[in-house]
Each structure stands twice: as C-alpha cells, then as structure tokens.
mmCIF file of C-alpha atoms and ligand atoms in Angstrom:
data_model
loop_
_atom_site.group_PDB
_atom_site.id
_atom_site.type_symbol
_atom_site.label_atom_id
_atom_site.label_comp_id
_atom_site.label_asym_id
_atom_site.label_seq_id
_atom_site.Cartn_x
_atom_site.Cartn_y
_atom_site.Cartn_z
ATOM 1 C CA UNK A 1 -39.676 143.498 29.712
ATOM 2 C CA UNK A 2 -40.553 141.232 32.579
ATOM 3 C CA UNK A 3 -38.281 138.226 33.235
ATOM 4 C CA UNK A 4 -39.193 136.627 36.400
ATOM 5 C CA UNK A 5 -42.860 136.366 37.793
ATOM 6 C CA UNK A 6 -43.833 135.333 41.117
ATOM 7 C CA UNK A 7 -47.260 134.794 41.728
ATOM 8 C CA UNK A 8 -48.729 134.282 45.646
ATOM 9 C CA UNK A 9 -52.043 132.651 45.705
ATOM 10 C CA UNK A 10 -54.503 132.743 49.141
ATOM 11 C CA UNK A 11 -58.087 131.209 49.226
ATOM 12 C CA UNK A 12 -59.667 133.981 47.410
ATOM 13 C CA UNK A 13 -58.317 131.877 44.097
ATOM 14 C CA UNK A 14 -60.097 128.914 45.355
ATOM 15 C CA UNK A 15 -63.041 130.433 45.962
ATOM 16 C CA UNK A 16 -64.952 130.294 42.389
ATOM 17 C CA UNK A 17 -64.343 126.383 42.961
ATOM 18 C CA UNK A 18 -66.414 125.892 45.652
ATOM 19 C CA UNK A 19 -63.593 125.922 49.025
ATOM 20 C CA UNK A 20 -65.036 128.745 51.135
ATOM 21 C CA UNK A 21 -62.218 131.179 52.109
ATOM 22 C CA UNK A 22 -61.072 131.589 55.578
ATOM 23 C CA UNK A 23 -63.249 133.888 56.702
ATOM 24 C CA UNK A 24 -66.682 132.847 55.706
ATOM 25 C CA UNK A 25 -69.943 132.353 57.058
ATOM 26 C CA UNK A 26 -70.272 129.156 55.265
ATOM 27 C CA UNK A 27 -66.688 127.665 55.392
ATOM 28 C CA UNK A 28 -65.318 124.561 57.629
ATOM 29 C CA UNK A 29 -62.853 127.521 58.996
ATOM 30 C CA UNK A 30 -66.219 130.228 60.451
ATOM 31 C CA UNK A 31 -67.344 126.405 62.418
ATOM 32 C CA UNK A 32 -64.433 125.909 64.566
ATOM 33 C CA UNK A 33 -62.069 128.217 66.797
ATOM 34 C CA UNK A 34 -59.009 128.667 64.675
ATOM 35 C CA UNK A 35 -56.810 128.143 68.064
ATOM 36 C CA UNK A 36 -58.141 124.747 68.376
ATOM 37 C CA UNK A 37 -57.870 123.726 64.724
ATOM 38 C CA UNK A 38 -54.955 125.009 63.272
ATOM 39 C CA UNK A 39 -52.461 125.666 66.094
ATOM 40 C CA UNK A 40 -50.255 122.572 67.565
ATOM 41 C CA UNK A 41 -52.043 123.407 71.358
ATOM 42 C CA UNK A 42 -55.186 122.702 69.575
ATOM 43 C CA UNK A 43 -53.505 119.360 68.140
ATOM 44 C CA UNK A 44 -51.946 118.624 71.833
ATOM 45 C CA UNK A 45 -55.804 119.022 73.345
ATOM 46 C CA UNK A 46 -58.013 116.970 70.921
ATOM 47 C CA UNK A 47 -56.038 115.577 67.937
ATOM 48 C CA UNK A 48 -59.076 113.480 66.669
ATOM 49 C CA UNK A 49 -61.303 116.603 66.381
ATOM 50 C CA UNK A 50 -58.148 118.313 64.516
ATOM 51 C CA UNK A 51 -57.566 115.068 62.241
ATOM 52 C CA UNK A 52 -61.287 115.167 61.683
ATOM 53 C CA UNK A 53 -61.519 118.348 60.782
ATOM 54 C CA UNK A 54 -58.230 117.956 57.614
ATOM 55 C CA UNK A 55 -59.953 114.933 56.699
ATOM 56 C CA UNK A 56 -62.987 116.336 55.500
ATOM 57 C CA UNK A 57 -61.421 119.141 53.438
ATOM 58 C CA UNK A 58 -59.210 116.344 52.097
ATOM 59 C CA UNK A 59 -61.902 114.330 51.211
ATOM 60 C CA UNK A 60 -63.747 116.955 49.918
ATOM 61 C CA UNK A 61 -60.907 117.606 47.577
ATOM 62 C CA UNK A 62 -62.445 114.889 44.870
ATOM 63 C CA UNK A 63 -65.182 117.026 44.522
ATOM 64 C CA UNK A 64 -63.167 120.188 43.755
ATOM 65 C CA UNK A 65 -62.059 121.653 40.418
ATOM 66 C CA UNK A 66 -59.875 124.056 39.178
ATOM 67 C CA UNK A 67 -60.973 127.285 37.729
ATOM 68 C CA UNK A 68 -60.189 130.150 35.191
ATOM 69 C CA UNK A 69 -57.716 131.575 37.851
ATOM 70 C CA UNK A 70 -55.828 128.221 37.952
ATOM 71 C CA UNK A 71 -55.614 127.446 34.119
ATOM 72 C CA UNK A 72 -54.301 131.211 33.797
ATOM 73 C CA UNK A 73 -51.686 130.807 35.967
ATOM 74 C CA UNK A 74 -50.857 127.197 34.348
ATOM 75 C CA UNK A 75 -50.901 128.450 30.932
ATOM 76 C CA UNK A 76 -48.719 131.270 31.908
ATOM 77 C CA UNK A 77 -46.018 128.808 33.665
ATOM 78 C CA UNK A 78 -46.087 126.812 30.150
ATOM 79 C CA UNK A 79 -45.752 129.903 27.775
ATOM 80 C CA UNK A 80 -44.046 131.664 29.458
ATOM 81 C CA UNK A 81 -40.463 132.021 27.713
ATOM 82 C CA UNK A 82 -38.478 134.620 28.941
ATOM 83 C CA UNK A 83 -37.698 133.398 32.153
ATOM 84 C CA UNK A 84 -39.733 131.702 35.455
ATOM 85 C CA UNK A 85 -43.193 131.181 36.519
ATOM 86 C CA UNK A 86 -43.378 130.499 40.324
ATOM 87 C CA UNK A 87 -46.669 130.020 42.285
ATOM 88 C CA UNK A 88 -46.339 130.131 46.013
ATOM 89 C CA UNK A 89 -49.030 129.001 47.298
ATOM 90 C CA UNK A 90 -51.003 129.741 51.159
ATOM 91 C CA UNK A 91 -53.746 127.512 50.077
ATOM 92 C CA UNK A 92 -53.331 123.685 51.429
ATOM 93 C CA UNK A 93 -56.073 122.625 48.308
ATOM 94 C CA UNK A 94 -54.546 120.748 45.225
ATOM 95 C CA UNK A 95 -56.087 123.119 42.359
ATOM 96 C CA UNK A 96 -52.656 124.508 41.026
ATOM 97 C CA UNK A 97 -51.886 120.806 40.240
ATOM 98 C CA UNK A 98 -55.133 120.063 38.781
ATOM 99 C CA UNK A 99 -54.752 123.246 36.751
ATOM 100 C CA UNK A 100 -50.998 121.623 35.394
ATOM 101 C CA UNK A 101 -48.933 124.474 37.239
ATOM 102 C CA UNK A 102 -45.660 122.456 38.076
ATOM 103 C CA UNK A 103 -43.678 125.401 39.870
ATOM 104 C CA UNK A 104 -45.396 125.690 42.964
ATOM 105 C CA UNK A 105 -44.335 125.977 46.601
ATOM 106 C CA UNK A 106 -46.849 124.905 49.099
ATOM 107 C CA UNK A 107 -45.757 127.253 51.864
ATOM 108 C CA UNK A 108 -48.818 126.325 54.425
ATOM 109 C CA UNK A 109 -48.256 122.608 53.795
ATOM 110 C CA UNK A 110 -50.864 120.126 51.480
ATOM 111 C CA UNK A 111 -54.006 118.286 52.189
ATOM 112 C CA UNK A 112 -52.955 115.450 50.174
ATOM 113 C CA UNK A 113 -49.708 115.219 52.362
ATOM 114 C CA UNK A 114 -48.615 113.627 55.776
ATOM 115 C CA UNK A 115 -46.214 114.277 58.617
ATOM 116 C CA UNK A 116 -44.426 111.801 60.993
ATOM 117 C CA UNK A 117 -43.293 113.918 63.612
ATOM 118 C CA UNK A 118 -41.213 110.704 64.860
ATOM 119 C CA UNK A 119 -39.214 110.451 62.170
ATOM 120 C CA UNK A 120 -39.402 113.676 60.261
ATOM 121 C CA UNK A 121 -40.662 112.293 57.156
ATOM 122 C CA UNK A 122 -43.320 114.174 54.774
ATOM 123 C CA UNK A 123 -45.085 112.158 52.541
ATOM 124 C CA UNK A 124 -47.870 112.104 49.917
ATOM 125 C CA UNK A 125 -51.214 111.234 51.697
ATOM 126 C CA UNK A 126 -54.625 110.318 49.973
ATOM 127 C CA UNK A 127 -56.068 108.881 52.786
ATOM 128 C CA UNK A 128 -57.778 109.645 56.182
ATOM 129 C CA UNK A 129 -55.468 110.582 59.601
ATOM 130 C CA UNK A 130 -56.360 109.711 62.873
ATOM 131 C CA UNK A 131 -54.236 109.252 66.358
ATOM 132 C CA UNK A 132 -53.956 105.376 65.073
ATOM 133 C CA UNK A 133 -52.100 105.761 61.661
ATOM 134 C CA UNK A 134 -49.345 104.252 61.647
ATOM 135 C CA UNK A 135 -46.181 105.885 59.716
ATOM 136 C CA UNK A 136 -45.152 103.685 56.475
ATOM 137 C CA UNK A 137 -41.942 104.967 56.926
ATOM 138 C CA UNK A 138 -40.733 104.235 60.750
ATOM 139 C CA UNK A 139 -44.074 101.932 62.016
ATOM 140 C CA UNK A 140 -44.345 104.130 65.049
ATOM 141 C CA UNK A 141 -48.153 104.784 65.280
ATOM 142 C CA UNK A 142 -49.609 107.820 66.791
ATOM 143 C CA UNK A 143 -47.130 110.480 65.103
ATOM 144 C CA UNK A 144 -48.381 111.136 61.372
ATOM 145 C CA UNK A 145 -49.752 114.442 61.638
ATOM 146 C CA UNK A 146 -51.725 116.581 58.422
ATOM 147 C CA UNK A 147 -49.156 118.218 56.472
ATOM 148 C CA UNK A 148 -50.661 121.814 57.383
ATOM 149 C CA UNK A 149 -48.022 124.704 58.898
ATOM 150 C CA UNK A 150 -50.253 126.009 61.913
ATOM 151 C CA UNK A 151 -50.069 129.248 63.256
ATOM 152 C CA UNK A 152 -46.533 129.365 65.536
ATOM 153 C CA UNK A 153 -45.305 127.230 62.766
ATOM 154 C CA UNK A 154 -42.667 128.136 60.168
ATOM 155 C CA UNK A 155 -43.848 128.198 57.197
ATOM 156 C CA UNK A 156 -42.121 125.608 54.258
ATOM 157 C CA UNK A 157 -39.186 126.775 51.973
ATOM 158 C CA UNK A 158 -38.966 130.341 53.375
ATOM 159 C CA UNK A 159 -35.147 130.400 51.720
ATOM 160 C CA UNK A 160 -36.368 129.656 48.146
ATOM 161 C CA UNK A 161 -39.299 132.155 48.323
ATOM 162 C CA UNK A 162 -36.801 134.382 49.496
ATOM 163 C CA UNK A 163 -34.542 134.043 46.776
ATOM 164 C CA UNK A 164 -37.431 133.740 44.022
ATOM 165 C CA UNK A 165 -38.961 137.119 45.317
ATOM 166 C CA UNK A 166 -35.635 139.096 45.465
ATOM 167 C CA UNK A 167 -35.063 137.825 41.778
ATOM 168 C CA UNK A 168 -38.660 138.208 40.360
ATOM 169 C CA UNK A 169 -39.430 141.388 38.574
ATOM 170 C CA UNK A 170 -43.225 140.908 38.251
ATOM 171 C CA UNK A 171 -45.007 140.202 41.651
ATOM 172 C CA UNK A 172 -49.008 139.192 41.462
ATOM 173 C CA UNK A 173 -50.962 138.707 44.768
ATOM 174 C CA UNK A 174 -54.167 137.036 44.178
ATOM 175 C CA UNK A 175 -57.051 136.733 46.357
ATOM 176 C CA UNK A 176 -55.229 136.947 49.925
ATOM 177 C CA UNK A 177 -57.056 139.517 52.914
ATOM 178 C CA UNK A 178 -52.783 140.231 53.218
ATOM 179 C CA UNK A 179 -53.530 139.667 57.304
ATOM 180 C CA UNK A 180 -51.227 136.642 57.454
ATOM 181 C CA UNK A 181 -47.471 136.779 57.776
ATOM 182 C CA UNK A 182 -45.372 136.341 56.488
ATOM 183 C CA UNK A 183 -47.084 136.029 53.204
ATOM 184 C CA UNK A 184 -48.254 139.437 53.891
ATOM 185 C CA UNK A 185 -44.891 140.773 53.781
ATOM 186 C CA UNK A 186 -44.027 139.240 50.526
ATOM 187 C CA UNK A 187 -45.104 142.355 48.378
ATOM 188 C CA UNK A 188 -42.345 144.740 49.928
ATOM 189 C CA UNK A 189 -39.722 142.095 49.772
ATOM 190 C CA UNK A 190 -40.697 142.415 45.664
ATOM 191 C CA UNK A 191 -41.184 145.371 45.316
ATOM 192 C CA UNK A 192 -37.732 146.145 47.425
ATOM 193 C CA UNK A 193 -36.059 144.176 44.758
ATOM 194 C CA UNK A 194 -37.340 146.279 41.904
ATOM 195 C CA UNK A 195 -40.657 144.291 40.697
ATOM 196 C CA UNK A 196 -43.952 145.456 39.592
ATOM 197 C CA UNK A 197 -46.489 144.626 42.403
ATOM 198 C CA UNK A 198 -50.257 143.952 41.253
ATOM 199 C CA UNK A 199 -53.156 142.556 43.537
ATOM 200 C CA UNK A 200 -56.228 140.897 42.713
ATOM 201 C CA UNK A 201 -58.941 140.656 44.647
ATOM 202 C CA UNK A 202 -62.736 141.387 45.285
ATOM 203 C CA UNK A 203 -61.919 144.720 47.357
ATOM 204 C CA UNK A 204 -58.189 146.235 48.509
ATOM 205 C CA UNK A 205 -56.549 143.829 51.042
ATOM 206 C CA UNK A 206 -55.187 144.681 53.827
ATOM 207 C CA UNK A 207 -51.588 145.531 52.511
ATOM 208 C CA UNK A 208 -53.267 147.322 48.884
ATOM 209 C CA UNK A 209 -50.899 150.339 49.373
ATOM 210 C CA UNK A 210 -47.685 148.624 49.499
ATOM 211 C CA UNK A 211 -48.987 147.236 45.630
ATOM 212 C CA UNK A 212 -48.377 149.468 42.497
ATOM 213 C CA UNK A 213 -52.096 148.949 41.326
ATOM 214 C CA UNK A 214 -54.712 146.252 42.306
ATOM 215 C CA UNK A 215 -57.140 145.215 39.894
ATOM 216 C CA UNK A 216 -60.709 143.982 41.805
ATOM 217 C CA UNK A 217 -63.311 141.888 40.734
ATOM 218 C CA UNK A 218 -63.456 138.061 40.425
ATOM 219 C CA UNK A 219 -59.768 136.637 39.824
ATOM 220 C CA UNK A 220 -61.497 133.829 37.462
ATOM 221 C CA UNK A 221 -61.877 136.942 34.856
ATOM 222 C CA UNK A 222 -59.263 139.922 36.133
ATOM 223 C CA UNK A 223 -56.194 137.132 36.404
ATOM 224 C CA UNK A 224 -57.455 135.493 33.006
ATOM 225 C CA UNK A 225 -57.499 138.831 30.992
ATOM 226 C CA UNK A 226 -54.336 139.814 32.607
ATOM 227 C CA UNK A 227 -52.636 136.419 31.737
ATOM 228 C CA UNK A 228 -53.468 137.012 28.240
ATOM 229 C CA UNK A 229 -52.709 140.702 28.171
ATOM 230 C CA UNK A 230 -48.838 139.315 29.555
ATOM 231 C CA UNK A 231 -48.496 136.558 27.359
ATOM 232 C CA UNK A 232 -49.440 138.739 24.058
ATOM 233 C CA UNK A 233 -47.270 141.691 24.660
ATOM 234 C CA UNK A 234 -44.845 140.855 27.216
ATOM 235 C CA UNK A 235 -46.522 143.828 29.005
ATOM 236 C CA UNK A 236 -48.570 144.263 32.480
ATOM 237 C CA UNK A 237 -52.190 145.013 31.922
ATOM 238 C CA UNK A 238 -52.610 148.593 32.798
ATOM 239 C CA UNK A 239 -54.832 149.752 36.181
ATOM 240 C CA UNK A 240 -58.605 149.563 34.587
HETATM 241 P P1 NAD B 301 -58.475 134.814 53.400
HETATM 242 O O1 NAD B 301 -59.643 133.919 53.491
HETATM 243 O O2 NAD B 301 -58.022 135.516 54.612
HETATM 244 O O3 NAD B 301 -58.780 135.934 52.297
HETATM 245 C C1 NAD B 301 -59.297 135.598 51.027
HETATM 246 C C2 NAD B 301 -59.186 136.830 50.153
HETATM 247 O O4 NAD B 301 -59.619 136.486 48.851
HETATM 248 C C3 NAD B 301 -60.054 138.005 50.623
HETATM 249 O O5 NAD B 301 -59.256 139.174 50.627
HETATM 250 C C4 NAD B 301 -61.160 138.077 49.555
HETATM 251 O O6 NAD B 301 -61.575 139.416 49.308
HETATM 252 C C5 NAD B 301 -60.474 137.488 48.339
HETATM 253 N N1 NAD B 301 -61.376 136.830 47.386
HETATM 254 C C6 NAD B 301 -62.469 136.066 47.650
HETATM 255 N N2 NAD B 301 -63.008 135.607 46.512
HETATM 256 C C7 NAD B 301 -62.234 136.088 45.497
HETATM 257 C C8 NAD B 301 -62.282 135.963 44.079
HETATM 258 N N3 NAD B 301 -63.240 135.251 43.461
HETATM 259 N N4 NAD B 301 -61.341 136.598 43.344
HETATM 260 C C9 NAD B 301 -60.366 137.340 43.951
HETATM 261 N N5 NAD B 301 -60.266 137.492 45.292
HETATM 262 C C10 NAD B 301 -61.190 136.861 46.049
HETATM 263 O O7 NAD B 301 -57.314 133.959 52.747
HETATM 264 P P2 NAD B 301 -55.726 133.988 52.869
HETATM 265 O O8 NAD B 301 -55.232 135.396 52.785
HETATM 266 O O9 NAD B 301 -55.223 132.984 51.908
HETATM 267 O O10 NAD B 301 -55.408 133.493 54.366
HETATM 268 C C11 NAD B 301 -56.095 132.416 54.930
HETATM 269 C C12 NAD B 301 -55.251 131.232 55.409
HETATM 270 O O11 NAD B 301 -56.140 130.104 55.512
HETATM 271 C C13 NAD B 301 -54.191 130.814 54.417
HETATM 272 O O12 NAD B 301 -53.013 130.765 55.125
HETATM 273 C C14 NAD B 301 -54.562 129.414 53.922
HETATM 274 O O13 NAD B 301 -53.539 128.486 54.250
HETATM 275 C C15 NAD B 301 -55.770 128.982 54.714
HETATM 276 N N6 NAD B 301 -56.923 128.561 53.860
HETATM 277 C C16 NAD B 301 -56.697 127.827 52.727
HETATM 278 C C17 NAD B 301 -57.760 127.467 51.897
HETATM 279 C C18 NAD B 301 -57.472 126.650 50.659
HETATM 280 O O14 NAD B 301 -56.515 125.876 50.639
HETATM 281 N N7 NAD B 301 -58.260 126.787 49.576
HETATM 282 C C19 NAD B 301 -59.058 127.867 52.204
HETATM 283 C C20 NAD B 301 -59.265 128.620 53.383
HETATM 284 C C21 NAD B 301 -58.178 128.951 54.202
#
C-alpha cells in the first residue's frame, strides 16, 4: 500500500492546453537561442528582449486552461488519504493551481512571480517586467527580474524535494524528455529510497530505464485512468 506520492511534472503536461513544450517547432522556446533567453548572460546582454520574451508567456497565461492531466493530479492531492500528494513542478505555467493542486513546488520558478535581485525579495507578479520596474518592496528600479531559475541557476527548494523524494514510495514522472538536471535525476533518488517509479509520456524519455514501467500515450487520458485506478484500489495501474 502506497503512502507517499511524488509526482514531477515537465511541459509535456501542459501540452494538451495549448503551451508548446520546449522543444517545438511552434513554441516561443524553438524562436529564440535558449543561451540568450533563459541563462543570466543572456539577461546581462539584452534584458528587454529577455523581459519581453516572460511577458508574453505570462500574458498568455489568461488564455490557458488546465486539462485532464491537471484535475487528475488535483483530485488525487484531495482524496488522497493515506498520506501526501506532492507535485514538483519544472513547468513555470500556473495550471496545477488552476487545476486546485495546493502541494506544489515550483522548482524552475513562476510566471506569475517576480524577483528583486537588490533586495532578495520574491513576490507574486501579474503584471509586465521591463528594465524600469521598480521593486514595491525596496523602490530600487532596474532589479525585479522574472521569477524563472535559468540554466547555471539552482533550482528552488532542492532540500524539501530531497526530503519528499527519499520519503515518497510512489514516484510518477509525467511528460518530461528527462534531459534536464537535476529533475532528471529525481527518479533514482526514488527509486533509491524504495518507491515505485512510473513515467508518462508520448514515447520513453531519456531516463525510461531507470523507471519500473512507463505508460505512453497522451497524459490527459494515461494519468487520468491511472489516477482513478490509485484512488479505487490503493493500487498502481499495471504496465498496459
Ligand atoms: P521538454 O519540452 O523537454 O519535454 C516534454 C516532454 O513531454 C517530451 O518528452 C514529450 O514527449 C512529452 N509530452 C509531450 N506531450 C505530451 C502529452 N500530451 N502527454 C505526455 N507527455 C507529453 O520538457 P521538460 O522536460 O519539462 O524540460 C523543459 C524545460 O523548459 C523545463 O525545465 C521547463 O521549466 C521549461 N518549460 C516550461 C513550460 C511550461 O511551463 N509549460 C513549457 C516549455 C518549457
């Protein structure tokens, strides 16, 4: 019987709302050079091309609902009784909110969130960010940056994930390519501390074989029948 589940969600679970994934022909991501968009040397170089580029995908938030995948992982946080649901999250969307998950961990950082790198503060953030914003917090203006971890950057709340995955004995992975770290690395860290490790996602990701099954296809319906499947009998839906 499983007690603990931690779930980590990439952009494959945002996909079936409409927010391409990061590598797509279509997405915001496949138009720009990921070194000059989400790295702090990109920042340094041009920072009103990188605010322009967050705050598009934060405006185009409004527009974007939650799907099947979401509400699954929602409903199983709420009925869920025999111990913790936690999401941790690589996606910087706000979909696991919309969906009512309240156990999440944002460990790439939030659109709807702003940094003062002046004084340190991180706060909630609806609005546009450009090299004039001035913080609400210290008045220096110049320093609020998006709320995104960049690659160099350390990820948020690595101690709690840590601790979550070393006590979770279910681990689901659902729709991340496994290429970034150290998200990537979560699986073994589970799986090291005794859990059940599923994926899903369209085809194996890059880390499939450190997982005790995957199950492939969209996440709206694998994650949804495997939701129910949990919350029914307590029990992981088998390898199909
Ligand atoms: P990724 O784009 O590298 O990989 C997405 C994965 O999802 C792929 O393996 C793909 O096969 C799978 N997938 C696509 N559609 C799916 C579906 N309907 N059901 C199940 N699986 C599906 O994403 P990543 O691994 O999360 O890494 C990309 C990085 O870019 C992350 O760190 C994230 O912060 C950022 N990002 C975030 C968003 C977002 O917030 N929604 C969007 C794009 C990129």
């Amino acid at each position: 019987m499983f007690k603990n589940i931690v779930v980590l969600t990439g952009a494959g679970i945002s996909a079936e709302s409409g927010i391409p994934v990061f590598r797509s022909e279509t997405g915001l991501w496949e138009q720009e050079r990921v070194e000059d968009v989400a790295t702090y040397e990109g920042y340094a170089r041009n920072p009103a091309k990188v605010h322009e580029f967050y705050n598009k995908m934060r405006r185009s938030l409004k527009e974007r609902k939650p799907n099947p995948a979401h509400l699954a992982l929602s409903r199983l946080e709420q009925e869920w009784q025999q111990g913790e649901v936690t999401v941790v999250t690589q996606n910087i969307d706000d979909l696991h909110e919309k969906a009512g998950s309240n156990n999440i961990i944002h460990m790439h950082g939030e659109l709807r969130s702003a940094w003062c790198e002046h004084c340190d503060e991180h706060y909630p953030w609806e609005d546009d960010t450009s090299a004039a914003t001035v913080c609400p917090k210290c008045n220096v203006k110049g320093k609020v940056r998006p709320d995104i971890v960049w690659f160099g950057e350390m990820p948020y709340q690595m101690g709690r994930i840590s601790e979550k995955l070393n006590a979770c004995d279910l681990f689901l992975s659902v729709g991340t390519s496994g290429v970034v770290y150290p998200a990537a690395g979560f699986c073994q860290i589970a799986r090291a501390a005794g859990a059940l490790c599923v994926e899903f996602n369209l085809e194996h990701s890059a880390g499939f074989s450190s997982f005790n099954y995957g199950l492939y296809g969209k996440a709206s319906q694998t994650l949804t029948e495997f939701v129910d499947h949990l919350l029914k009998t307590g029990e992981a839906l088998d390898k199909v």
